[in-house]
Structures are given as structure tokens and as C-alpha cells.
Tab-separated table of C-alpha atoms and ligand atoms in Angstrom:
chain	number	residue	atom	x	y	z
A	1	MET	CA	44.179	10.136	-21.622
A	2	GLU	CA	41.093	8.009	-21.061
A	3	LYS	CA	39.781	6.345	-24.215
A	4	ILE	CA	36.117	6.267	-25.139
A	5	ILE	CA	33.797	4.381	-27.487
A	6	ILE	CA	32.299	6.364	-30.358
A	7	ALA	CA	29.207	4.840	-32.000
A	8	ILE	CA	28.107	6.226	-35.368
A	9	ASP	CA	24.799	5.000	-36.745
A	10	GLY	CA	22.634	6.119	-39.594
A	11	TYR	CA	21.075	5.506	-42.959
A	12	SER	CA	22.874	4.137	-45.968
A	13	SER	CA	25.484	6.394	-47.591
A	14	THR	CA	25.323	9.193	-45.046
A	15	GLY	CA	29.115	9.339	-44.848
A	16	LYS	CA	29.353	7.406	-41.587
A	17	SER	CA	32.461	5.520	-42.651
A	18	THR	CA	34.217	8.661	-43.859
A	19	VAL	CA	33.804	10.539	-40.612
A	20	ALA	CA	34.430	7.443	-38.486
A	21	ARG	CA	37.718	6.879	-40.287
A	22	GLN	CA	38.742	10.536	-39.949
A	23	LEU	CA	38.012	10.452	-36.208
A	24	ALA	CA	39.877	7.191	-35.664
A	25	ASN	CA	42.933	8.504	-37.534
A	26	TYR	CA	42.960	11.749	-35.611
A	27	LEU	CA	42.412	10.184	-32.174
A	28	ASN	CA	44.586	7.160	-32.915
A	29	TYR	CA	41.621	4.859	-32.266
A	30	ILE	CA	40.640	1.640	-34.012
A	31	TYR	CA	38.041	2.065	-36.769
A	32	VAL	CA	35.533	-0.729	-37.351
A	33	ASP	CA	33.122	-0.753	-40.285
A	34	SER	CA	30.421	-3.114	-38.977
A	35	GLY	CA	28.558	-2.926	-42.302
A	36	ALA	CA	31.550	-4.586	-43.969
A	37	MET	CA	30.981	-7.602	-41.713
A	38	TYR	CA	27.342	-7.984	-42.815
A	39	ARG	CA	28.483	-7.518	-46.403
A	40	ALA	CA	31.079	-10.285	-45.971
A	41	VAL	CA	28.421	-12.717	-44.692
A	42	ALA	CA	26.192	-11.804	-47.655
A	43	LEU	CA	29.118	-12.445	-50.023
A	44	PHE	CA	29.702	-15.833	-48.389
A	45	ALA	CA	26.027	-16.768	-48.859
A	46	LEU	CA	26.143	-15.657	-52.513
A	47	GLN	CA	29.381	-17.499	-53.257
A	48	ASN	CA	27.990	-20.713	-51.778
A	49	ASN	CA	24.672	-20.412	-53.600
A	50	PHE	CA	22.634	-20.131	-50.396
A	51	LEU	CA	21.293	-16.873	-51.728
A	52	SER	CA	20.142	-15.626	-55.115
A	53	LYS	CA	17.399	-13.419	-56.532
A	54	ASP	CA	14.570	-15.794	-55.784
A	55	HIS	CA	16.012	-18.172	-53.228
A	56	PHE	CA	17.501	-17.984	-49.745
A	57	ASP	CA	18.444	-21.175	-47.904
A	58	LYS	CA	18.591	-19.835	-44.378
A	59	ASP	CA	19.192	-23.268	-42.808
A	60	LEU	CA	22.287	-23.835	-44.919
A	61	LEU	CA	23.595	-20.411	-43.968
A	62	LEU	CA	22.955	-21.107	-40.286
A	63	SER	CA	24.728	-24.457	-40.390
A	64	SER	CA	27.704	-22.806	-42.124
A	65	LEU	CA	27.961	-19.879	-39.709
A	66	PRO	CA	30.683	-21.471	-37.553
A	67	ALA	CA	32.812	-21.834	-40.712
A	68	ILE	CA	32.669	-18.126	-41.509
A	69	LYS	CA	35.782	-16.341	-40.288
A	70	ILE	CA	35.811	-12.568	-40.457
A	71	GLU	CA	38.865	-10.467	-39.630
A	72	PHE	CA	40.160	-6.965	-40.208
A	73	LYS	CA	43.827	-6.647	-41.128
A	74	LYS	CA	45.905	-3.583	-41.793
A	75	GLU	CA	49.186	-3.556	-43.651
A	76	ASN	CA	51.636	-0.675	-43.490
A	77	THR	CA	50.818	0.480	-47.002
A	78	MET	CA	47.076	0.736	-46.261
A	79	ASP	CA	45.426	3.799	-44.763
A	80	HIS	CA	42.734	1.630	-43.192
A	81	ALA	CA	42.168	-2.025	-42.373
A	82	ASN	CA	40.703	-4.368	-44.990
A	83	ILE	CA	38.169	-7.080	-44.319
A	84	TYR	CA	39.082	-10.742	-44.803
A	85	LEU	CA	36.573	-13.550	-45.305
A	86	ASN	CA	38.067	-16.943	-44.488
A	87	GLY	CA	41.555	-15.607	-45.083
A	88	LYS	CA	40.802	-13.780	-48.350
A	89	ASN	CA	40.795	-9.996	-48.720
A	90	VAL	CA	37.242	-9.173	-49.900
A	91	GLU	CA	37.332	-5.415	-49.343
A	92	LYS	CA	36.592	-4.644	-53.010
A	93	GLU	CA	34.059	-7.393	-53.643
A	94	ILE	CA	31.809	-6.491	-50.716
A	95	ARG	CA	31.313	-2.933	-52.024
A	96	THR	CA	29.735	-3.953	-55.326
A	97	MET	CA	26.034	-3.374	-56.051
A	98	TYR	CA	25.693	-7.147	-56.326
A	99	VAL	CA	26.404	-7.475	-52.593
A	100	SER	CA	24.511	-4.274	-51.692
A	101	ASP	CA	21.387	-5.810	-53.173
A	102	PHE	CA	21.530	-8.832	-50.866
A	103	VAL	CA	22.981	-7.533	-47.629
A	104	SER	CA	19.869	-6.217	-45.866
A	105	PRO	CA	17.989	-9.552	-45.943
A	106	ILE	CA	21.084	-11.220	-44.470
A	107	ALA	CA	21.181	-8.542	-41.750
A	108	THR	CA	17.668	-9.537	-40.620
A	109	VAL	CA	18.890	-12.994	-39.538
A	110	SER	CA	19.259	-12.965	-35.733
A	111	GLU	CA	21.903	-15.712	-35.640
A	112	VAL	CA	24.074	-13.691	-38.040
A	113	ARG	CA	23.665	-10.588	-35.893
A	114	LYS	CA	24.504	-12.526	-32.741
A	115	LYS	CA	27.753	-13.788	-34.210
A	116	LEU	CA	28.837	-10.400	-35.548
A	117	VAL	CA	27.833	-8.470	-32.424
A	118	SER	CA	29.936	-10.831	-30.334
A	119	ILE	CA	33.007	-10.115	-32.523
A	120	GLN	CA	32.226	-6.384	-32.285
A	121	HIS	CA	32.071	-6.541	-28.454
A	122	GLN	CA	35.448	-8.201	-28.424
A	123	MET	CA	36.944	-5.420	-30.547
A	124	GLY	CA	35.631	-2.752	-28.165
A	125	ILE	CA	36.848	-4.309	-24.951
A	126	LYS	CA	39.762	-1.884	-24.556
A	127	LYS	CA	37.737	1.116	-25.803
A	128	GLY	CA	39.550	3.569	-28.100
A	129	ILE	CA	37.262	2.524	-30.928
A	130	VAL	CA	35.044	4.216	-33.509
A	131	MET	CA	32.448	1.850	-34.949
A	132	ASP	CA	29.837	2.702	-37.560
A	133	GLY	CA	26.688	0.815	-38.484
A	134	ARG	CA	22.981	0.629	-37.725
A	135	ASP	CA	22.745	-0.715	-34.168
A	136	ILE	CA	26.007	0.372	-32.572
A	137	GLY	CA	24.568	2.921	-30.144
A	138	THR	CA	21.442	0.868	-29.437
A	139	VAL	CA	22.615	-2.752	-29.250
A	140	VAL	CA	26.376	-3.203	-29.635
A	141	PHE	CA	27.599	-0.428	-27.311
A	142	PRO	CA	24.570	0.994	-25.490
A	143	ASP	CA	27.009	2.594	-22.997
A	144	ALA	CA	29.166	4.293	-25.651
A	145	GLU	CA	30.340	7.678	-24.397
A	146	LEU	CA	29.517	9.377	-27.712
A	147	LYS	CA	26.714	8.394	-30.073
A	148	ILE	CA	26.115	10.095	-33.388
A	149	PHE	CA	23.110	9.480	-35.630
A	150	MET	CA	23.709	10.583	-39.213
A	151	THR	CA	21.068	11.541	-41.724
A	152	ALA	CA	20.968	13.253	-45.133
A	153	ASN	CA	18.379	13.500	-47.853
A	154	THR	CA	18.060	10.515	-50.165
A	155	HIS	CA	19.159	12.313	-53.353
A	156	VAL	CA	22.328	13.631	-51.742
A	157	ARG	CA	23.113	10.151	-50.423
A	158	THR	CA	22.481	8.519	-53.796
A	159	LEU	CA	24.713	10.992	-55.565
A	160	ARG	CA	27.529	10.446	-53.068
A	161	ARG	CA	27.369	6.669	-53.467
A	162	TYR	CA	27.099	7.010	-57.263
A	163	ASN	CA	30.246	9.151	-57.436
A	164	GLU	CA	32.092	6.806	-55.096
A	165	LEU	CA	31.331	3.712	-57.194
A	166	ILE	CA	31.986	5.437	-60.516
A	167	GLU	CA	35.359	6.571	-59.173
A	168	LYS	CA	36.119	2.932	-58.354
A	169	GLY	CA	35.337	2.028	-61.966
A	170	GLN	CA	32.039	0.238	-61.321
A	171	LYS	CA	29.302	0.447	-63.942
A	172	VAL	CA	26.259	1.693	-62.029
A	173	SER	CA	23.309	3.969	-62.694
A	174	TYR	CA	21.938	6.675	-60.419
A	175	ASP	CA	18.565	5.002	-60.583
A	176	GLU	CA	19.660	1.572	-59.377
A	177	ILE	CA	21.538	3.139	-56.463
A	178	PHE	CA	18.531	5.289	-55.546
A	179	LYS	CA	16.354	2.182	-55.446
A	180	ASN	CA	18.924	0.207	-53.456
A	181	VAL	CA	19.333	2.981	-50.880
A	182	GLN	CA	15.553	3.254	-50.443
A	183	LYS	CA	15.087	-0.489	-50.211
A	184	ARG	CA	17.835	-0.902	-47.615
A	185	ASP	CA	16.561	2.042	-45.534
A	186	LEU	CA	13.145	0.415	-45.406
A	187	MET	CA	14.430	-3.058	-44.519
A	188	ASP	CA	16.939	-1.734	-41.981
A	189	THR	CA	14.363	0.406	-40.144
A	190	THR	CA	11.555	-2.155	-40.131
A	191	ARG	CA	13.348	-5.414	-39.290
A	192	VAL	CA	12.452	-7.046	-35.973
A	193	ASP	CA	15.950	-7.651	-34.598
A	194	SER	CA	18.015	-4.496	-33.935
A	195	PRO	CA	16.318	-2.121	-36.375
A	196	LEU	CA	18.056	1.098	-37.316
A	197	LEU	CA	16.876	3.734	-34.867
A	198	LYS	CA	18.325	6.725	-33.109
A	199	ALA	CA	19.384	5.946	-29.536
A	200	ASN	CA	17.783	8.320	-27.010
A	201	ASP	CA	21.149	9.799	-26.118
A	202	ALA	CA	22.493	10.063	-29.696
A	203	ILE	CA	23.254	13.408	-31.294
A	204	GLU	CA	21.648	13.751	-34.714
A	205	VAL	CA	23.781	15.209	-37.496
A	206	ASP	CA	22.154	16.010	-40.844
A	207	ASN	CA	24.939	16.441	-43.367
A	208	SER	CA	22.881	17.092	-46.511
A	209	GLU	CA	24.558	20.473	-46.796
A	210	THR	CA	27.777	20.012	-44.847
A	211	ASN	CA	31.075	19.125	-46.480
A	212	ARG	CA	33.327	16.403	-45.064
A	213	GLU	CA	35.799	18.793	-43.437
A	214	ASP	CA	33.148	20.823	-41.600
A	215	GLN	CA	31.349	17.704	-40.514
A	216	PHE	CA	34.582	16.172	-39.247
A	217	HIS	CA	35.333	19.246	-37.139
A	218	ILE	CA	31.837	19.336	-35.662
A	219	ILE	CA	31.980	15.683	-34.605
A	220	LEU	CA	35.632	15.870	-33.513
A	221	GLN	CA	34.721	18.705	-31.158
A	222	LEU	CA	31.950	16.561	-29.672
A	223	ALA	CA	34.428	13.718	-29.191
A	224	LYS	CA	37.032	15.987	-27.560
A	225	ASP	CA	34.385	17.327	-25.196
A	226	ARG	CA	33.304	13.824	-24.236
A	227	ILE	CA	36.885	12.657	-23.719
A	228	ALA	CA	37.556	15.665	-21.468
A	229	LYS	CA	34.141	15.097	-19.824
A	230	ARG	CA	33.073	18.662	-20.633
A	231	ILE	CA	29.680	17.441	-21.836
B	301	CDP	O1	27.850	2.001	-46.365
B	301	CDP	P1	26.386	1.730	-46.471
B	301	CDP	O2	25.617	2.773	-45.806
B	301	CDP	O3	25.933	1.441	-47.839
B	301	CDP	O4	26.050	0.388	-45.697
B	301	CDP	P2	26.960	-0.482	-44.759
B	301	CDP	O5	27.303	0.278	-43.523
B	301	CDP	O6	28.058	-1.105	-45.539
B	301	CDP	O7	25.923	-1.631	-44.313
B	301	CDP	C1	25.380	-2.533	-45.252
B	301	CDP	C2	24.140	-3.169	-44.667
B	301	CDP	O8	24.497	-3.978	-43.542
B	301	CDP	C3	23.069	-2.230	-44.146
B	301	CDP	O9	22.172	-1.805	-45.142
B	301	CDP	C4	22.376	-3.094	-43.084
B	301	CDP	O10	21.409	-3.920	-43.659
B	301	CDP	C5	23.496	-3.959	-42.557
B	301	CDP	N1	24.069	-3.507	-41.275
B	301	CDP	C6	23.411	-3.829	-40.108
B	301	CDP	O11	22.339	-4.416	-40.147
B	301	CDP	N2	23.942	-3.497	-38.899
B	301	CDP	C7	25.101	-2.847	-38.825
B	301	CDP	N3	25.611	-2.561	-37.618
B	301	CDP	C8	25.771	-2.476	-40.009
B	301	CDP	C9	25.223	-2.800	-41.227
């Protein structure tokens, strides 16, 4: 059967990754978390002291860009691929609040976007891919056969992220996550290069009151219809 590209964009913590992963597993497609790539670049900048609370040396980051190697690797024991930064598995580290606080400024840098978008294009060359992020339906794959734009109210999103991080054993407060989610939404929607916006042909899904299973079935049906060219 013909394979398609599924682009899932939306605000922070709307459950994009969850549904993207479910779809990829079901359809036997590749899943790519583009946010993880921006997080990995932010981690690199933090580790090399190019970035801190009151300082960002953009020139140093730019001159180091060619030395940043980002890959996804999946081992048999894993249910999804992990992200590697210069050969090191950084899947856990990139999900901390420490990185969340610095990722959106890094994502405003056009040279960073250019590098990551080029890797993303490469991964989609054979189609059969579900990618989630902020600019997938608008910039990375403007011709994607199915585009979903996910939204949910900010309190629901904060609570989801809070529970997720607490489950992973991280010490976080509802309040700091609420602030981080709001701050990233603002930066992501107002940046000049590739801001988060709904593509004209994207289908909007508000999942404030939908559970993961129902949401999965709604979006899976859309994907099946697109694959069979019914819609
Ligand atoms: O999972 P969560 O919603 O917290 O965010 P993410 O998908 O891991 O993305 C982290 C950050 O990377 C976002 O807040 C954006 O600033 C940036 N990003 C982007 O600019 N473009 C993408 N395609 C994906 C993420």
C-alpha cells in the first residue's frame, strides 16, 4: 500500500508525541520527534556554556553547528527510538525542565532550523513517516498528505506534563510547568522563522476532553482515509 507523510503540529504538551507514536506503531511507519532535535541542540549549547540564564553566545553555537551530530537509534528492547547527541543517548536529559527552559530561544536561530530541517527532509524521503513538531505541516513537509494541528487548554496541558515528569521521578511544580508552557507557546508562535501556526489544510483537533484512545482512533481513521484516498 502507498505510504504517506503525516505531519502533527501544535502547542506544547498537547499529546502530539503520544498520538504520533501510536500512529507510527500501528501503521508500521517511522516516528520522528522533531522537538527532541531542538532539545538536543539546546543541551549541547548548555553543556558547552554557550547558553545560560543571562548569556547566549550565538556565534559560538553557529561555529560549532557542524560538530553537532544528531541521530535516532532504536534497539530491540526499546518501544521507540532514542535520540543521540554526538554518539551519546540523551533521551532522558533533553526532557528535563532545565532543557525545556532554554529550548525555545535556540529554536529561533535560523541556522539551527536549517540544519535540523535538512535532516528531517532526509528522514522523510521514502515517506511512511509520522513527524511531530511546530513547523512540520508548514515548512518541513508542506505537501504532507495528512496534517493535524493539536490544541488543548493550558491547564490540561500543564497537568499532563506535570504528571509525566513526576512519573519519571523529576522534582517539578505545577506552577513552573505552567509558566514554561506559556512562555514557550508565546516564543514559538511569535518567532520570525517558521513560527508555530496551523497550515491552511491542517485538521484541528482539540483534545482537552478526549482521552488518548479516542483521540488515537479519530486520527487513525483520518490517516486510513488519506491512505485509501477517500478524503
Ligand atoms: O513536547 P513539547 O510540546 O514540550 O515540546 P517539543 O515538541 O519537545 O519541542 C520543544 C521545543 O522545540 C518547542 O517549544 C519549540 O521551541 C521547538 N520546536 C520547534 O521550534 N520546531 C519543531 N518542529 C519542534 C520543536
